Amino acid sequence: MEPLFLPCGDTGLTVQFGDGIERDLNRRVLRICAAVDAAGLPGIVETVPTYRSLTIHYDPLLTSQADIIEALEPLLEPTPDDRAATGKCWRIPVCFDGEEFAPDMAHVTEWAKMTPDAVIDIMTSVTHYVYMIGFAPGLPYMGDLPESLAIPRRKDPRPGVPAGGVLIATGLTVIYPVTNATGWHMIGRTPVPLFDVSADDPLLLTPGDTMTLFRINEAEFRTIEERVQAGTFEPERGSTA
Protein backbone atom coordinates (compact mmCIF):
# COMPACT_ATOMS: atom_id res chain seq x y z
CA MET A 1 0.00 0.00 0.00
CA GLU A 2 1.30 3.45 -0.93
CA PRO A 3 1.45 5.83 2.06
CA LEU A 4 -1.65 7.98 2.50
CA PHE A 5 -1.29 11.55 3.78
CA LEU A 6 -4.31 12.45 5.90
CA PRO A 7 -4.66 16.03 7.19
CA CYS A 8 -5.57 16.36 10.87
CA GLY A 9 -6.75 19.95 11.06
CA ASP A 10 -4.17 22.72 10.63
CA THR A 11 -1.64 21.36 13.14
CA GLY A 12 -1.45 17.66 12.35
CA LEU A 13 -0.67 15.20 9.56
CA THR A 14 -1.18 11.43 9.64
CA VAL A 15 0.78 9.14 7.32
CA GLN A 16 -0.94 5.77 6.98
CA PHE A 17 1.17 2.87 5.71
CA GLY A 18 -1.32 0.01 5.61
CA ASP A 19 -4.64 -1.31 6.84
CA GLY A 20 -3.67 -4.25 9.05
CA ILE A 21 -1.98 -5.02 12.36
CA GLU A 22 1.38 -6.57 11.45
CA ARG A 23 4.77 -6.42 13.10
CA ASP A 24 6.76 -5.59 9.96
CA LEU A 25 4.31 -2.79 9.13
CA ASN A 26 4.56 -1.42 12.66
CA ARG A 27 8.36 -1.62 12.62
CA ARG A 28 8.31 0.47 9.44
CA VAL A 29 6.21 3.08 11.25
CA LEU A 30 8.64 3.09 14.18
CA ARG A 31 11.69 3.34 11.90
CA ILE A 32 10.23 6.37 10.13
CA CYS A 33 9.13 7.90 13.44
CA ALA A 34 12.69 7.62 14.77
CA ALA A 35 14.06 9.15 11.56
CA VAL A 36 11.68 12.12 11.82
CA ASP A 37 12.62 12.64 15.46
CA ALA A 38 16.32 12.50 14.62
CA ALA A 39 16.01 14.88 11.66
CA GLY A 40 15.09 17.85 13.83
CA LEU A 41 12.67 19.21 11.24
CA PRO A 42 11.59 22.78 12.03
CA GLY A 43 8.16 23.15 13.58
CA ILE A 44 7.65 19.50 14.58
CA VAL A 45 6.01 19.37 18.03
CA GLU A 46 5.41 15.64 18.53
CA THR A 47 5.34 12.33 16.66
CA VAL A 48 2.78 9.65 17.60
CA PRO A 49 3.19 6.13 16.16
CA THR A 50 0.23 3.72 16.03
CA TYR A 51 -0.34 0.21 14.66
CA ARG A 52 0.00 1.31 11.04
CA SER A 53 0.33 5.09 10.91
CA LEU A 54 2.38 8.01 12.15
CA THR A 55 0.76 11.26 13.26
CA ILE A 56 2.94 14.36 13.23
CA HIS A 57 1.86 17.39 15.26
CA TYR A 58 3.44 20.65 14.12
CA ASP A 59 3.43 24.40 14.59
CA PRO A 60 1.74 25.91 11.48
CA LEU A 61 3.65 29.16 12.00
CA LEU A 62 6.95 27.33 11.44
CA THR A 63 6.13 24.66 8.85
CA SER A 64 3.32 23.24 6.71
CA GLN A 65 1.91 19.90 5.65
CA ALA A 66 3.50 20.34 2.22
CA ASP A 67 6.94 20.94 3.78
CA ILE A 68 6.57 17.90 6.03
CA ILE A 69 5.48 15.64 3.17
CA GLU A 70 8.46 16.79 1.11
CA ALA A 71 10.83 16.05 4.01
CA LEU A 72 9.22 12.63 4.58
CA GLU A 73 9.44 11.34 1.02
CA PRO A 74 13.09 10.14 1.22
CA LEU A 75 12.21 8.16 4.37
CA LEU A 76 9.13 6.32 3.12
CA GLU A 77 10.60 3.50 1.02
CA PRO A 78 10.61 0.14 2.86
CA THR A 79 14.06 -1.00 3.97
CA PRO A 80 15.50 -4.24 5.46
CA ASP A 81 15.53 -2.44 8.81
CA ASP A 82 11.72 -2.61 8.82
CA ARG A 83 11.99 -6.30 9.77
CA ALA A 84 14.60 -5.77 12.48
CA ALA A 85 13.65 -6.14 16.14
CA THR A 86 15.12 -3.14 17.93
CA GLY A 87 13.08 -2.87 21.14
CA LYS A 88 13.80 -4.13 24.63
CA CYS A 89 12.46 -7.48 25.86
CA TRP A 90 10.84 -7.88 29.27
CA ARG A 91 9.77 -10.79 31.49
CA ILE A 92 6.70 -9.79 33.47
CA PRO A 93 5.15 -11.83 36.33
CA VAL A 94 1.38 -12.30 36.27
CA CYS A 95 -1.04 -13.89 38.72
CA PHE A 96 -3.89 -15.59 36.86
CA ASP A 97 -5.67 -17.00 39.91
CA GLY A 98 -9.03 -16.24 41.47
CA GLU A 99 -11.70 -13.58 41.15
CA GLU A 100 -9.45 -10.77 42.37
CA PHE A 101 -6.79 -11.32 39.72
CA ALA A 102 -8.74 -12.95 36.87
CA PRO A 103 -12.45 -12.06 37.13
CA ASP A 104 -13.11 -12.84 33.44
CA MET A 105 -11.16 -16.10 33.20
CA ALA A 106 -14.30 -18.26 33.44
CA HIS A 107 -15.98 -16.36 30.62
CA VAL A 108 -12.88 -16.54 28.43
CA THR A 109 -12.45 -20.28 29.00
CA GLU A 110 -16.12 -20.89 28.21
CA TRP A 111 -15.87 -18.86 24.99
CA ALA A 112 -12.59 -20.50 23.93
CA LYS A 113 -13.64 -23.99 25.06
CA MET A 114 -10.39 -24.32 26.98
CA THR A 115 -9.29 -24.94 30.53
CA PRO A 116 -7.77 -22.07 32.52
CA ASP A 117 -4.39 -23.79 32.33
CA ALA A 118 -4.64 -23.93 28.52
CA VAL A 119 -5.39 -20.20 28.35
CA ILE A 120 -2.49 -19.45 30.70
CA ASP A 121 -0.16 -21.68 28.67
CA ILE A 122 -0.93 -19.60 25.57
CA MET A 123 -0.52 -16.30 27.41
CA THR A 124 2.86 -17.36 28.81
CA SER A 125 4.18 -18.92 25.58
CA VAL A 126 3.39 -16.03 23.22
CA THR A 127 5.92 -13.22 22.76
CA HIS A 128 3.77 -10.11 23.14
CA TYR A 129 4.83 -7.27 20.82
CA VAL A 130 4.15 -3.66 21.86
CA TYR A 131 2.57 -2.02 18.82
CA MET A 132 1.78 1.31 20.44
CA ILE A 133 1.10 3.15 23.69
CA GLY A 134 -2.61 3.90 24.02
CA PHE A 135 -4.97 6.34 25.68
CA ALA A 136 -3.61 6.01 29.24
CA PRO A 137 0.02 6.79 30.21
CA GLY A 138 2.16 3.74 29.51
CA LEU A 139 -0.73 1.55 28.29
CA PRO A 140 0.70 -1.03 25.82
CA TYR A 141 -1.39 -2.44 23.00
CA MET A 142 0.24 -5.80 22.28
CA GLY A 143 -0.14 -8.68 19.85
CA ASP A 144 -0.42 -11.29 18.70
CA LEU A 145 -2.67 -13.94 20.20
CA PRO A 146 -3.85 -16.95 18.17
CA GLU A 147 -7.37 -17.05 16.77
CA SER A 148 -8.34 -19.42 19.56
CA LEU A 149 -8.10 -16.47 22.00
CA ALA A 150 -9.38 -13.69 19.71
CA ILE A 151 -12.43 -13.14 21.90
CA PRO A 152 -14.69 -10.15 21.10
CA ARG A 153 -14.88 -7.25 23.53
CA ARG A 154 -17.29 -7.38 26.45
CA LYS A 155 -20.90 -6.34 25.85
CA ASP A 156 -21.05 -4.89 29.37
CA PRO A 157 -17.88 -2.86 30.08
CA ARG A 158 -16.42 -3.02 33.57
CA PRO A 159 -16.48 0.35 35.39
CA GLY A 160 -12.98 -0.11 36.74
CA VAL A 161 -9.96 -2.40 36.39
CA PRO A 162 -6.99 -1.98 38.76
CA ALA A 163 -3.50 -1.01 37.66
CA GLY A 164 -1.65 -4.08 36.45
CA GLY A 165 -4.74 -5.74 35.01
CA VAL A 166 -3.87 -8.03 32.08
CA LEU A 167 -6.70 -8.02 29.56
CA ILE A 168 -7.41 -9.56 26.17
CA ALA A 169 -9.80 -8.92 23.27
CA THR A 170 -9.77 -9.32 19.47
CA GLY A 171 -6.44 -11.16 19.51
CA LEU A 172 -4.62 -8.40 21.41
CA THR A 173 -3.40 -7.94 24.98
CA VAL A 174 -3.23 -4.81 27.13
CA ILE A 175 -1.95 -4.15 30.64
CA TYR A 176 -3.57 -1.23 32.45
CA PRO A 177 -1.00 1.10 34.06
CA VAL A 178 -3.69 2.90 36.07
CA THR A 179 -7.22 2.10 37.22
CA ASN A 180 -9.61 2.47 34.32
CA ALA A 181 -12.89 1.30 32.84
CA THR A 182 -12.68 -1.37 30.15
CA GLY A 183 -14.52 -3.38 27.56
CA TRP A 184 -11.75 -6.00 27.53
CA HIS A 185 -11.54 -9.26 29.53
CA MET A 186 -9.32 -9.32 32.63
CA ILE A 187 -7.59 -12.68 33.01
CA GLY A 188 -4.62 -11.75 35.19
CA ARG A 189 -2.76 -9.03 37.01
CA THR A 190 0.89 -8.04 37.36
CA PRO A 191 2.42 -6.22 40.35
CA VAL A 192 4.97 -4.56 38.04
CA PRO A 193 4.18 -0.85 37.47
CA LEU A 194 4.17 0.23 33.83
CA PHE A 195 3.87 3.92 34.73
CA ASP A 196 5.74 5.67 37.54
CA VAL A 197 5.44 9.45 37.53
CA SER A 198 8.33 9.75 40.01
CA ALA A 199 10.83 7.91 37.79
CA ASP A 200 13.28 9.62 35.43
CA ASP A 201 11.52 7.77 32.60
CA PRO A 202 7.89 7.27 33.76
CA LEU A 203 7.07 4.70 31.06
CA LEU A 204 8.44 1.18 31.31
CA LEU A 205 7.50 0.18 27.76
CA THR A 206 7.91 1.79 24.36
CA PRO A 207 6.56 0.72 20.94
CA GLY A 208 8.71 -2.03 19.48
CA ASP A 209 9.41 -3.68 22.85
CA THR A 210 8.47 -7.31 23.43
CA MET A 211 7.25 -9.06 26.54
CA THR A 212 6.92 -12.59 27.85
CA LEU A 213 4.68 -13.35 30.81
CA PHE A 214 5.37 -15.90 33.53
CA ARG A 215 2.95 -17.25 36.08
CA ILE A 216 3.13 -16.44 39.79
CA ASN A 217 0.80 -17.26 42.68
CA GLU A 218 -0.87 -14.80 45.05
CA ALA A 219 1.87 -15.03 47.67
CA GLU A 220 4.52 -14.21 45.06
CA PHE A 221 2.36 -11.34 43.80
CA ARG A 222 2.18 -9.84 47.31
CA THR A 223 5.95 -10.21 47.78
CA ILE A 224 6.73 -8.40 44.52
CA GLU A 225 4.10 -5.77 45.35
CA GLU A 226 5.85 -5.08 48.66
CA ARG A 227 9.22 -4.80 46.90
CA VAL A 228 7.73 -2.36 44.37
CA GLN A 229 6.38 -0.21 47.20
CA ALA A 230 9.76 -0.33 48.96
CA GLY A 231 11.59 0.65 45.78
CA THR A 232 13.68 -2.54 45.69
CA PHE A 233 12.13 -4.24 42.66
CA GLU A 234 13.60 -4.04 39.16
CA PRO A 235 11.66 -5.44 36.18
CA GLU A 236 13.37 -8.42 34.60
CA ARG A 237 14.84 -8.14 31.13
CA GLY A 238 14.69 -11.09 28.75
CA SER A 239 16.51 -11.98 25.55
CA THR A 240 15.63 -10.01 22.41
CA ALA A 241 12.80 -11.65 20.46
PDB file of C-alpha atoms in Angstrom, residues 42-216:
ATOM      1  CA  PRO A  42      11.589  22.782  12.033  1.00  0.00           C
ATOM      2  CA  GLY A  43       8.157  23.152  13.581  1.00  0.00           C
ATOM      3  CA  ILE A  44       7.646  19.505  14.582  1.00  0.00           C
ATOM      4  CA  VAL A  45       6.009  19.370  18.027  1.00  0.00           C
ATOM      5  CA  GLU A  46       5.407  15.642  18.531  1.00  0.00           C
ATOM      6  CA  THR A  47       5.335  12.332  16.663  1.00  0.00           C
ATOM      7  CA  VAL A  48       2.780   9.654  17.605  1.00  0.00           C
ATOM      8  CA  PRO A  49       3.192   6.129  16.155  1.00  0.00           C
ATOM      9  CA  THR A  50       0.232   3.724  16.027  1.00  0.00           C
ATOM     10  CA  TYR A  51      -0.336   0.207  14.665  1.00  0.00           C
ATOM     11  CA  ARG A  52      -0.002   1.310  11.044  1.00  0.00           C
ATOM     12  CA  SER A  53       0.330   5.090  10.906  1.00  0.00           C
ATOM     13  CA  LEU A  54       2.383   8.010  12.147  1.00  0.00           C
ATOM     14  CA  THR A  55       0.758  11.260  13.257  1.00  0.00           C
ATOM     15  CA  ILE A  56       2.942  14.362  13.232  1.00  0.00           C
ATOM     16  CA  HIS A  57       1.861  17.386  15.258  1.00  0.00           C
ATOM     17  CA  TYR A  58       3.437  20.654  14.123  1.00  0.00           C
ATOM     18  CA  ASP A  59       3.432  24.403  14.587  1.00  0.00           C
ATOM     19  CA  PRO A  60       1.743  25.907  11.479  1.00  0.00           C
ATOM     20  CA  LEU A  61       3.647  29.158  12.004  1.00  0.00           C
ATOM     21  CA  LEU A  62       6.953  27.327  11.444  1.00  0.00           C
ATOM     22  CA  THR A  63       6.126  24.660   8.852  1.00  0.00           C
ATOM     23  CA  SER A  64       3.321  23.243   6.714  1.00  0.00           C
ATOM     24  CA  GLN A  65       1.905  19.902   5.652  1.00  0.00           C
ATOM     25  CA  ALA A  66       3.499  20.337   2.219  1.00  0.00           C
ATOM     26  CA  ASP A  67       6.942  20.945   3.781  1.00  0.00           C
ATOM     27  CA  ILE A  68       6.573  17.899   6.032  1.00  0.00           C
ATOM     28  CA  ILE A  69       5.477  15.643   3.168  1.00  0.00           C
ATOM     29  CA  GLU A  70       8.462  16.788   1.107  1.00  0.00           C
ATOM     30  CA  ALA A  71      10.832  16.052   4.008  1.00  0.00           C
ATOM     31  CA  LEU A  72       9.224  12.634   4.579  1.00  0.00           C
ATOM     32  CA  GLU A  73       9.438  11.342   1.021  1.00  0.00           C
ATOM     33  CA  PRO A  74      13.090  10.140   1.216  1.00  0.00           C
ATOM     34  CA  LEU A  75      12.207   8.161   4.373  1.00  0.00           C
ATOM     35  CA  LEU A  76       9.134   6.320   3.121  1.00  0.00           C
ATOM     36  CA  GLU A  77      10.600   3.502   1.022  1.00  0.00           C
ATOM     37  CA  PRO A  78      10.610   0.141   2.861  1.00  0.00           C
ATOM     38  CA  THR A  79      14.062  -1.001   3.972  1.00  0.00           C
ATOM     39  CA  PRO A  80      15.498  -4.240   5.464  1.00  0.00           C
ATOM     40  CA  ASP A  81      15.530  -2.435   8.811  1.00  0.00           C
ATOM     41  CA  ASP A  82      11.720  -2.605   8.823  1.00  0.00           C
ATOM     42  CA  ARG A  83      11.993  -6.301   9.773  1.00  0.00           C
ATOM     43  CA  ALA A  84      14.603  -5.772  12.481  1.00  0.00           C
ATOM     44  CA  ALA A  85      13.645  -6.143  16.144  1.00  0.00           C
ATOM     45  CA  THR A  86      15.120  -3.139  17.930  1.00  0.00           C
ATOM     46  CA  GLY A  87      13.084  -2.867  21.142  1.00  0.00           C
ATOM     47  CA  LYS A  88      13.799  -4.131  24.626  1.00  0.00           C
ATOM     48  CA  CYS A  89      12.462  -7.476  25.855  1.00  0.00           C
ATOM     49  CA  TRP A  90      10.837  -7.876  29.273  1.00  0.00           C
ATOM     50  CA  ARG A  91       9.770 -10.792  31.493  1.00  0.00           C
ATOM     51  CA  ILE A  92       6.699  -9.789  33.466  1.00  0.00           C
ATOM     52  CA  PRO A  93       5.150 -11.825  36.328  1.00  0.00           C
ATOM     53  CA  VAL A  94       1.377 -12.295  36.269  1.00  0.00           C
ATOM     54  CA  CYS A  95      -1.037 -13.891  38.723  1.00  0.00           C
ATOM     55  CA  PHE A  96      -3.890 -15.595  36.859  1.00  0.00           C
ATOM     56  CA  ASP A  97      -5.667 -17.003  39.910  1.00  0.00           C
ATOM     57  CA  GLY A  98      -9.032 -16.237  41.466  1.00  0.00           C
ATOM     58  CA  GLU A  99     -11.697 -13.583  41.154  1.00  0.00           C
ATOM     59  CA  GLU A 100      -9.446 -10.773  42.375  1.00  0.00           C
ATOM     60  CA  PHE A 101      -6.795 -11.324  39.715  1.00  0.00           C
ATOM     61  CA  ALA A 102      -8.743 -12.953  36.871  1.00  0.00           C
ATOM     62  CA  PRO A 103     -12.447 -12.063  37.131  1.00  0.00           C
ATOM     63  CA  ASP A 104     -13.107 -12.839  33.439  1.00  0.00           C
ATOM     64  CA  MET A 105     -11.159 -16.096  33.203  1.00  0.00           C
ATOM     65  CA  ALA A 106     -14.297 -18.257  33.437  1.00  0.00           C
ATOM     66  CA  HIS A 107     -15.984 -16.364  30.615  1.00  0.00           C
ATOM     67  CA  VAL A 108     -12.875 -16.545  28.432  1.00  0.00           C
ATOM     68  CA  THR A 109     -12.453 -20.275  28.998  1.00  0.00           C
ATOM     69  CA  GLU A 110     -16.124 -20.893  28.207  1.00  0.00           C
ATOM     70  CA  TRP A 111     -15.873 -18.861  24.988  1.00  0.00           C
ATOM     71  CA  ALA A 112     -12.590 -20.502  23.930  1.00  0.00           C
ATOM     72  CA  LYS A 113     -13.641 -23.993  25.063  1.00  0.00           C
ATOM     73  CA  MET A 114     -10.385 -24.322  26.975  1.00  0.00           C
ATOM     74  CA  THR A 115      -9.293 -24.943  30.525  1.00  0.00           C
ATOM     75  CA  PRO A 116      -7.770 -22.065  32.520  1.00  0.00           C
ATOM     76  CA  ASP A 117      -4.393 -23.788  32.330  1.00  0.00           C
ATOM     77  CA  ALA A 118      -4.637 -23.932  28.517  1.00  0.00           C
ATOM     78  CA  VAL A 119      -5.390 -20.195  28.353  1.00  0.00           C
ATOM     79  CA  ILE A 120      -2.486 -19.450  30.700  1.00  0.00           C
ATOM     80  CA  ASP A 121      -0.162 -21.678  28.670  1.00  0.00           C
ATOM     81  CA  ILE A 122      -0.933 -19.602  25.570  1.00  0.00           C
ATOM     82  CA  MET A 123      -0.516 -16.296  27.405  1.00  0.00           C
ATOM     83  CA  THR A 124       2.862 -17.358  28.806  1.00  0.00           C
ATOM     84  CA  SER A 125       4.184 -18.920  25.583  1.00  0.00           C
ATOM     85  CA  VAL A 126       3.387 -16.029  23.216  1.00  0.00           C
ATOM     86  CA  THR A 127       5.919 -13.223  22.757  1.00  0.00           C
ATOM     87  CA  HIS A 128       3.767 -10.111  23.143  1.00  0.00           C
ATOM     88  CA  TYR A 129       4.831  -7.269  20.823  1.00  0.00           C
ATOM     89  CA  VAL A 130       4.151  -3.659  21.855  1.00  0.00           C
ATOM     90  CA  TYR A 131       2.565  -2.016  18.819  1.00  0.00           C
ATOM     91  CA  MET A 132       1.784   1.312  20.441  1.00  0.00           C
ATOM     92  CA  ILE A 133       1.096   3.153  23.685  1.00  0.00           C
ATOM     93  CA  GLY A 134      -2.606   3.897  24.021  1.00  0.00           C
ATOM     94  CA  PHE A 135      -4.972   6.336  25.677  1.00  0.00           C
ATOM     95  CA  ALA A 136      -3.605   6.013  29.237  1.00  0.00           C
ATOM     96  CA  PRO A 137       0.021   6.795  30.209  1.00  0.00           C
ATOM     97  CA  GLY A 138       2.161   3.745  29.509  1.00  0.00           C
ATOM     98  CA  LEU A 139      -0.729   1.548  28.285  1.00  0.00           C
ATOM     99  CA  PRO A 140       0.697  -1.027  25.821  1.00  0.00           C
ATOM    100  CA  TYR A 141      -1.391  -2.440  22.998  1.00  0.00           C
ATOM    101  CA  MET A 142       0.237  -5.802  22.282  1.00  0.00           C
ATOM    102  CA  GLY A 143      -0.145  -8.684  19.846  1.00  0.00           C
ATOM    103  CA  ASP A 144      -0.420 -11.289  18.701  1.00  0.00           C
ATOM    104  CA  LEU A 145      -2.667 -13.940  20.204  1.00  0.00           C
ATOM    105  CA  PRO A 146      -3.849 -16.951  18.167  1.00  0.00           C
ATOM    106  CA  GLU A 147      -7.372 -17.052  16.766  1.00  0.00           C
ATOM    107  CA  SER A 148      -8.340 -19.417  19.562  1.00  0.00           C
ATOM    108  CA  LEU A 149      -8.100 -16.469  21.998  1.00  0.00           C
ATOM    109  CA  ALA A 150      -9.379 -13.691  19.710  1.00  0.00           C
ATOM    110  CA  ILE A 151     -12.427 -13.143  21.905  1.00  0.00           C
ATOM    111  CA  PRO A 152     -14.689 -10.147  21.100  1.00  0.00           C
ATOM    112  CA  ARG A 153     -14.878  -7.252  23.529  1.00  0.00           C
ATOM    113  CA  ARG A 154     -17.287  -7.380  26.445  1.00  0.00           C
ATOM    114  CA  LYS A 155     -20.897  -6.343  25.845  1.00  0.00           C
ATOM    115  CA  ASP A 156     -21.053  -4.890  29.368  1.00  0.00           C
ATOM    116  CA  PRO A 157     -17.885  -2.862  30.084  1.00  0.00           C
ATOM    117  CA  ARG A 158     -16.418  -3.016  33.567  1.00  0.00           C
ATOM    118  CA  PRO A 159     -16.485   0.353  35.387  1.00  0.00           C
ATOM    119  CA  GLY A 160     -12.977  -0.106  36.736  1.00  0.00           C
ATOM    120  CA  VAL A 161      -9.965  -2.405  36.394  1.00  0.00           C
ATOM    121  CA  PRO A 162      -6.990  -1.978  38.757  1.00  0.00           C
ATOM    122  CA  ALA A 163      -3.504  -1.009  37.660  1.00  0.00           C
ATOM    123  CA  GLY A 164      -1.646  -4.082  36.446  1.00  0.00           C
ATOM    124  CA  GLY A 165      -4.741  -5.739  35.010  1.00  0.00           C
ATOM    125  CA  VAL A 166      -3.866  -8.030  32.083  1.00  0.00           C
ATOM    126  CA  LEU A 167      -6.704  -8.016  29.556  1.00  0.00           C
ATOM    127  CA  ILE A 168      -7.413  -9.555  26.168  1.00  0.00           C
ATOM    128  CA  ALA A 169      -9.796  -8.918  23.269  1.00  0.00           C
ATOM    129  CA  THR A 170      -9.773  -9.316  19.471  1.00  0.00           C
ATOM    130  CA  GLY A 171      -6.443 -11.156  19.511  1.00  0.00           C
ATOM    131  CA  LEU A 172      -4.624  -8.399  21.406  1.00  0.00           C
ATOM    132  CA  THR A 173      -3.398  -7.936  24.977  1.00  0.00           C
ATOM    133  CA  VAL A 174      -3.233  -4.813  27.126  1.00  0.00           C
ATOM    134  CA  ILE A 175      -1.955  -4.149  30.641  1.00  0.00           C
ATOM    135  CA  TYR A 176      -3.569  -1.234  32.445  1.00  0.00           C
ATOM    136  CA  PRO A 177      -1.004   1.098  34.057  1.00  0.00           C
ATOM    137  CA  VAL A 178      -3.692   2.902  36.071  1.00  0.00           C
ATOM    138  CA  THR A 179      -7.218   2.100  37.223  1.00  0.00           C
ATOM    139  CA  ASN A 180      -9.610   2.473  34.319  1.00  0.00           C
ATOM    140  CA  ALA A 181     -12.894   1.298  32.839  1.00  0.00           C
ATOM    141  CA  THR A 182     -12.680  -1.371  30.153  1.00  0.00           C
ATOM    142  CA  GLY A 183     -14.520  -3.380  27.559  1.00  0.00           C
ATOM    143  CA  TRP A 184     -11.746  -6.003  27.527  1.00  0.00           C
ATOM    144  CA  HIS A 185     -11.541  -9.261  29.533  1.00  0.00           C
ATOM    145  CA  MET A 186      -9.315  -9.317  32.629  1.00  0.00           C
ATOM    146  CA  ILE A 187      -7.589 -12.680  33.009  1.00  0.00           C
ATOM    147  CA  GLY A 188      -4.618 -11.752  35.189  1.00  0.00           C
ATOM    148  CA  ARG A 189      -2.757  -9.029  37.010  1.00  0.00           C
ATOM    149  CA  THR A 190       0.894  -8.037  37.362  1.00  0.00           C
ATOM    150  CA  PRO A 191       2.422  -6.223  40.350  1.00  0.00           C
ATOM    151  CA  VAL A 192       4.970  -4.562  38.042  1.00  0.00           C
ATOM    152  CA  PRO A 193       4.175  -0.851  37.472  1.00  0.00           C
ATOM    153  CA  LEU A 194       4.166   0.231  33.832  1.00  0.00           C
ATOM    154  CA  PHE A 195       3.869   3.923  34.730  1.00  0.00           C
ATOM    155  CA  ASP A 196       5.740   5.674  37.535  1.00  0.00           C
ATOM    156  CA  VAL A 197       5.443   9.452  37.527  1.00  0.00           C
ATOM    157  CA  SER A 198       8.330   9.752  40.012  1.00  0.00           C
ATOM    158  CA  ALA A 199      10.825   7.915  37.786  1.00  0.00           C
ATOM    159  CA  ASP A 200      13.281   9.618  35.432  1.00  0.00           C
ATOM    160  CA  ASP A 201      11.516   7.767  32.603  1.00  0.00           C
ATOM    161  CA  PRO A 202       7.895   7.274  33.761  1.00  0.00           C
ATOM    162  CA  LEU A 203       7.067   4.703  31.056  1.00  0.00           C
ATOM    163  CA  LEU A 204       8.439   1.177  31.312  1.00  0.00           C
ATOM    164  CA  LEU A 205       7.501   0.182  27.761  1.00  0.00           C
ATOM    165  CA  THR A 206       7.909   1.785  24.359  1.00  0.00           C
ATOM    166  CA  PRO A 207       6.559   0.722  20.944  1.00  0.00           C
ATOM    167  CA  GLY A 208       8.712  -2.034  19.484  1.00  0.00           C
ATOM    168  CA  ASP A 209       9.412  -3.681  22.849  1.00  0.00           C
ATOM    169  CA  THR A 210       8.472  -7.311  23.428  1.00  0.00           C
ATOM    170  CA  MET A 211       7.255  -9.064  26.539  1.00  0.00           C
ATOM    171  CA  THR A 212       6.917 -12.592  27.848  1.00  0.00           C
ATOM    172  CA  LEU A 213       4.676 -13.351  30.807  1.00  0.00           C
ATOM    173  CA  PHE A 214       5.373 -15.897  33.526  1.00  0.00           C
ATOM    174  CA  ARG A 215       2.955 -17.250  36.080  1.00  0.00           C
ATOM    175  CA  ILE A 216       3.129 -16.442  39.790  1.00  0.00           C
TER     176      ILE A 216
END
